[in-house]
XYZ file of C-alpha atoms in Angstrom:
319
model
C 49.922 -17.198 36.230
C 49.366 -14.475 33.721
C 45.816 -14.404 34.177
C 46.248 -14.219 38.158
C 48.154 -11.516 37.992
C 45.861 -9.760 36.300
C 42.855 -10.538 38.339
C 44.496 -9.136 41.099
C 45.390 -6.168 39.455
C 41.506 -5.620 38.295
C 40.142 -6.416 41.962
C 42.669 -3.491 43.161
C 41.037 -0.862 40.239
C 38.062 -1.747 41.316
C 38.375 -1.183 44.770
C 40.021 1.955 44.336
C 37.099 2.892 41.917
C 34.811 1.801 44.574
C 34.150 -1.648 43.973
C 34.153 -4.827 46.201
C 33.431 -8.414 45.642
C 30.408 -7.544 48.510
C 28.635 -5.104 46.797
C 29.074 -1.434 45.164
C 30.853 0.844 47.569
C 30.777 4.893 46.697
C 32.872 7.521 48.599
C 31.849 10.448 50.378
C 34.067 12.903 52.670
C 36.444 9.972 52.670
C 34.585 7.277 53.965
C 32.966 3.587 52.811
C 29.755 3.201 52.597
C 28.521 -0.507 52.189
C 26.466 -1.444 49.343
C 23.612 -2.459 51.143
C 23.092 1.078 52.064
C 23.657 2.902 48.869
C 19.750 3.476 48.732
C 20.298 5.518 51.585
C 22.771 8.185 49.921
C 21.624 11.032 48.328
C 24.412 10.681 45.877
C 24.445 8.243 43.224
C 26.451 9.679 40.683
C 28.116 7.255 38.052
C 31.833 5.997 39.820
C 34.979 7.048 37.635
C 34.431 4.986 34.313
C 32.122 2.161 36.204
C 28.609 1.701 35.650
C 25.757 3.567 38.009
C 24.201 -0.170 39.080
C 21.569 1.083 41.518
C 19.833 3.496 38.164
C 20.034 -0.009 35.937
C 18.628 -1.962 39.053
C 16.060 0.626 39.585
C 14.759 1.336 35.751
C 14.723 -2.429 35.449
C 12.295 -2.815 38.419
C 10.130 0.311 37.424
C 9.489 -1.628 34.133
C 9.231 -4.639 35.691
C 5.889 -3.365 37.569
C 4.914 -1.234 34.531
C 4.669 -3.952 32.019
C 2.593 -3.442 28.657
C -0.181 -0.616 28.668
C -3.469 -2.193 29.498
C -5.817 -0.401 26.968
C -8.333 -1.340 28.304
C -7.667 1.540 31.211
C -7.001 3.876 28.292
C -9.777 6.245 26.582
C -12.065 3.959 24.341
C -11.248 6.585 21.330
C -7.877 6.280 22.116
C -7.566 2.544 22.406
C -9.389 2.161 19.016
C -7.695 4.333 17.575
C -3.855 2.889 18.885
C -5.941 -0.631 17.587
C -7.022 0.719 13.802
C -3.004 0.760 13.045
C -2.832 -3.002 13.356
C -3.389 -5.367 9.834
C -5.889 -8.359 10.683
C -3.159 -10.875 11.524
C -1.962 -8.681 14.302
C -5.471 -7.568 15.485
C -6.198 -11.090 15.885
C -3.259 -11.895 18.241
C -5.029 -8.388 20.102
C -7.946 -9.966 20.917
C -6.417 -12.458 22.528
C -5.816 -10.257 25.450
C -8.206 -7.088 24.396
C -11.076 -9.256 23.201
C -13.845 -6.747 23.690
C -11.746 -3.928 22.020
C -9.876 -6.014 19.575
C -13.411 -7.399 18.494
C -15.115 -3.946 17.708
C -17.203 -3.878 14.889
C -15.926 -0.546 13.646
C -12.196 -1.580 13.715
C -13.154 -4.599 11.079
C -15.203 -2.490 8.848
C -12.732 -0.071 8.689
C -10.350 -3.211 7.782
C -12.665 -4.323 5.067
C -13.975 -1.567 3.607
C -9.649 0.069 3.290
C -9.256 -3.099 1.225
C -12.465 -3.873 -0.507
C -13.794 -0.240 -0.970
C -16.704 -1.915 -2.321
C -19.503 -4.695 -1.803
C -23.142 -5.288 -2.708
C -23.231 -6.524 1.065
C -22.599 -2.754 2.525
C -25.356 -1.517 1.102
C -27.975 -3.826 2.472
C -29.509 -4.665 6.327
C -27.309 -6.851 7.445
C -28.524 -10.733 7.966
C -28.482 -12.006 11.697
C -25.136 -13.194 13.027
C -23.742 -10.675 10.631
C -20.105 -9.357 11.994
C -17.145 -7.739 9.810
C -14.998 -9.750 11.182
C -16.185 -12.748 9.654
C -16.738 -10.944 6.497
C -13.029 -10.017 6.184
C -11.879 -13.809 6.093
C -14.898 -14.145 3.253
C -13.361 -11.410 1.515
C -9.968 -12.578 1.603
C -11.016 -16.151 0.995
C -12.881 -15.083 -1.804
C -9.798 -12.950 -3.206
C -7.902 -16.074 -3.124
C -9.533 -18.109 -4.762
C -10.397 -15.491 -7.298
C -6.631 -15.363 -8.023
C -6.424 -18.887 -8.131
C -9.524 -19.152 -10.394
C -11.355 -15.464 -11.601
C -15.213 -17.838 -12.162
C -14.817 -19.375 -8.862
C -13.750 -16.424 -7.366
C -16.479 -14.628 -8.586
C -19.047 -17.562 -7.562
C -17.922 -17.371 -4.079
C -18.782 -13.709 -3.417
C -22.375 -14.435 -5.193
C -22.731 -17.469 -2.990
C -22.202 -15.831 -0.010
C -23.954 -12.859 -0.581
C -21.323 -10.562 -0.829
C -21.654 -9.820 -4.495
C -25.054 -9.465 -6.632
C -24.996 -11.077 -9.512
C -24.450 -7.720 -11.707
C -22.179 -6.564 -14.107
C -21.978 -3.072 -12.771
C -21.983 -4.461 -8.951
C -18.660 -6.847 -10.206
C -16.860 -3.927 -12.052
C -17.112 -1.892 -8.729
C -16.436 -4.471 -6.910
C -12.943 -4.927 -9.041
C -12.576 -1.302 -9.319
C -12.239 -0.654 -5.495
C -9.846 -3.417 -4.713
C -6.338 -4.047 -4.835
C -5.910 -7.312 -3.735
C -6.692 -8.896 -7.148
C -3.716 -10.660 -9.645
C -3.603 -8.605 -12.271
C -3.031 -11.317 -14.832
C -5.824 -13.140 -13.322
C -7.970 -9.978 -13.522
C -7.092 -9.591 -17.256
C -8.347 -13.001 -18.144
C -11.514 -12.479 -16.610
C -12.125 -8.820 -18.190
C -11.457 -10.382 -21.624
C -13.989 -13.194 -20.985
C -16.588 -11.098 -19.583
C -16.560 -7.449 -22.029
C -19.927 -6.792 -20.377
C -18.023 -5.891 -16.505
C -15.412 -4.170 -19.250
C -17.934 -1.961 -20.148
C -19.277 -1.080 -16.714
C -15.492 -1.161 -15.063
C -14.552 1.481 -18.135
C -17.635 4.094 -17.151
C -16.490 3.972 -13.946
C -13.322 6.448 -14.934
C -13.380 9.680 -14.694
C -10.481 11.571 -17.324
C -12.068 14.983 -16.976
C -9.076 17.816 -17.046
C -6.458 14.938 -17.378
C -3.874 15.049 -20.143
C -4.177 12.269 -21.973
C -0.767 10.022 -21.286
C -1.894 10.564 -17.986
C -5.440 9.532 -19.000
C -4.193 6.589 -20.779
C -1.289 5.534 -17.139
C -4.556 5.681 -14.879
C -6.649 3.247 -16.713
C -3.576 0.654 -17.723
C -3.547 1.088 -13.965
C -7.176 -0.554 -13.097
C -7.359 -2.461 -16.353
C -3.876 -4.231 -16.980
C -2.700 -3.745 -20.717
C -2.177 -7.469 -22.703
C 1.207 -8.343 -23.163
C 1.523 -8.739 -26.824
C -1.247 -7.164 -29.290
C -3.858 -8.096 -30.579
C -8.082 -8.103 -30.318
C -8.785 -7.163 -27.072
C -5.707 -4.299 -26.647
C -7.091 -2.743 -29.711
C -10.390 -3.276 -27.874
C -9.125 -1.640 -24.307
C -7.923 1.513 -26.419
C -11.056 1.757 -28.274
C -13.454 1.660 -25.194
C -10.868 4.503 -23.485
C -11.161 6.836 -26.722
C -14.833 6.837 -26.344
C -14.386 7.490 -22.954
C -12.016 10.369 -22.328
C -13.805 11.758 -25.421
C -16.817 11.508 -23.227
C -15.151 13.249 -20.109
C -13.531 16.052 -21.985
C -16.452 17.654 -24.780
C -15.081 21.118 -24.360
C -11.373 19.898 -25.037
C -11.943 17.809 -27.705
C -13.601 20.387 -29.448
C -11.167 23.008 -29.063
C -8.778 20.256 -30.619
C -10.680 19.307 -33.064
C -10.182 15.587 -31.933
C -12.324 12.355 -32.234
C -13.020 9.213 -30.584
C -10.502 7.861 -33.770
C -7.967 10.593 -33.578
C -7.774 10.019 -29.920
C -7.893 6.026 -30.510
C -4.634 7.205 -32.761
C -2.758 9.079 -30.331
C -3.034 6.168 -27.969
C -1.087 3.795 -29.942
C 1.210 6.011 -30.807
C 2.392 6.550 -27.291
C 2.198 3.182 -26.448
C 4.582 2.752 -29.442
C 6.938 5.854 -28.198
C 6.484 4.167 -24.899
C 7.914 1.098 -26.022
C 10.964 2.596 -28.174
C 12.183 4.944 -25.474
C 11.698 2.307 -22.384
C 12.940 -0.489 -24.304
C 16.826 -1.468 -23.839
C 16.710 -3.384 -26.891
C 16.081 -0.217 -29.269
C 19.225 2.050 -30.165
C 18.298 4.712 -32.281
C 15.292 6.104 -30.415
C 12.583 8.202 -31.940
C 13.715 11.468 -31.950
C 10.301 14.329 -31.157
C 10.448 15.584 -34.680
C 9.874 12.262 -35.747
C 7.050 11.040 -33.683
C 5.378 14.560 -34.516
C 5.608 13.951 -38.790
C 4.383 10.211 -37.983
C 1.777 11.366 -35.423
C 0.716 14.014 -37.806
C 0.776 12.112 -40.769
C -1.800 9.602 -39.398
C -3.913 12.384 -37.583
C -3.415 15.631 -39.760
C -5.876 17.953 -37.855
C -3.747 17.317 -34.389
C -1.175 20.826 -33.648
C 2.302 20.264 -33.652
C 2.128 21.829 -30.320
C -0.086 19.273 -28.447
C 2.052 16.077 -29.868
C 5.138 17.587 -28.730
C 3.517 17.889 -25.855
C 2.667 14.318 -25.654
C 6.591 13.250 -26.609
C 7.800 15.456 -23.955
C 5.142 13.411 -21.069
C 6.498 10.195 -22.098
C 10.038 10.915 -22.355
C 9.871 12.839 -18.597
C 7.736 10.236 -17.200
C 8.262 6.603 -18.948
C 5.658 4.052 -20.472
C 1.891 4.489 -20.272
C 1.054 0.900 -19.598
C 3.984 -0.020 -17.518
């Protein structure tokens, strides 16, 4: 009885508000209008606290007709470039309706070449029935398996001519992509010091300082967990290296490939006492300058204060 009561209480708000169980009914100079005609009135203001049905009726058809923006009516430049935002999954499901656009050869290269920024196969005249669309799923089939397996990884490019069988071609190859497992990666790079070498040359440490130096290649060429052979190999190959890139600097600090070779595992050992949360009295600067200096006498005080200050602003150089 309750609830009757208050229906008929709502039905007589409603009508007053201009309401009916017909239709929406609106007011003007005192009179009814039915709702059947309220496309007719020029006023169709929102009713005291209701909702203004005939906009919501109206914005719902206009989208109705409007739908999704055909791109294919659009611009060409502008529909490619609305389509290079999209990752291959999703510029896939495109071509199901855009196929011609969705299938441009300039979208997929742009696709492949953002994630492989390398490949013997750019650089040659393309075999017939070539597309970049198909070599984007050979890329990224090859990039799994690589992770899966670094040889058969490897063998796949080769075997599909993506890859020449070169170490300089492989160490650019691994250089310009992203998509590798690190851990994976490492394994390889220790089995195969002759990509190393050619993946090392391919840094360029000119004007950087050298915990910077040291960040960027840990970056490309992942640091081994524990040490041993090949870390003290990784940080002898980068001595030579930035030596190499910086002649005027390292004569002005009287620094060699060994000094340099030096300084590296001391801030990979600075790195480790200040980052880890298992060491409580960490090094102080005065004390990794006497220890610095004491194993590298010819370095200024000034320039391994320096270095302290980097790490402890910054963090670990092989994180």
């Amino acid at each position: 009885m309750g609830q009757g009561l208050w229906r008929i209480a709502r039905n007589q708000q409603l009508q007053q508000q201009g309401y009916s169980g017909q239709g929406y009914l609106t007011r003007e100079h005192g009179r009814r209008i039915p709702a059947n005609n309220v496309s007719n009135t020029s006023n169709r203001k929102q009713a005291q606290g209701g909702i203004d049905i005939y906009h919501l009726l109206k914005t719902r058809k206009s989208k109705e007709q409007e739908g999704f923006i055909n791109l294919e009516m659009l611009p060409p430049e502008l529909s490619f470039t609305i389509l290079s935002y999209l990752n291959a999954t999703d510029l896939c499901l495109a071509s199901c309706v855009w196929q011609d656009l969705a299938n441009d050869e300039l979208l997929w290269q742009g696709l492949c070449k953002s994630t492989w920024g390398h490949c013997s196969i750019y650089n040659k005249n393309p075999p017939l029935g070539f597309s970049f669309r198909k070599l984007y799923m050979q890329l990224d089939e090859g990039s799994l398996t690589f992770n899966a397996n670094p040889d058969e990884g490897v063998n796949y490019f080769m075997s599909k001519g993506i890859l020449d069988d070169s170490p300089k071609e492989i160490a650019k190859f691994i250089f310009c992509t992203r998509t590798l497992n690190w851990k994976k990666l490492r394994i390889y790079l220790d089995e195969r010091r002759d990509v190393l070498d050619d993946l090392v040359t391919l840094h360029n440490f000119r004007n950087q300082f050298l915990p910077n130096a040291l960040r960027e290649f840990f970056r490309h060429i992942h640091a081994p967990e524990e040490r041993g052979e090949y870390l003290e190999t990784l940080i002898t190959k980068f001595s030579h290296r930035f030596c190499a890139c910086n002649p005027d600097l390292m004569r002005e600090l009287g620094l060699s490939p060994d000094a340099v070779y030096v300084l590296c595992y001391s801030l990979i050992l600075l790195s480790i006492d200040l980052t880890s949360p298992h060491v409580k009295n960490k090094m102080s600067k005065r004390e990794f300058i006497r220890n610095t200096r004491r194993a590298a006498q010819n370095i200024s005080e000034d320039f391994v204060g320096h270095l302290y200050d980097n790490i402890y602003l910054i963090g670990h150089v092989a994180a």
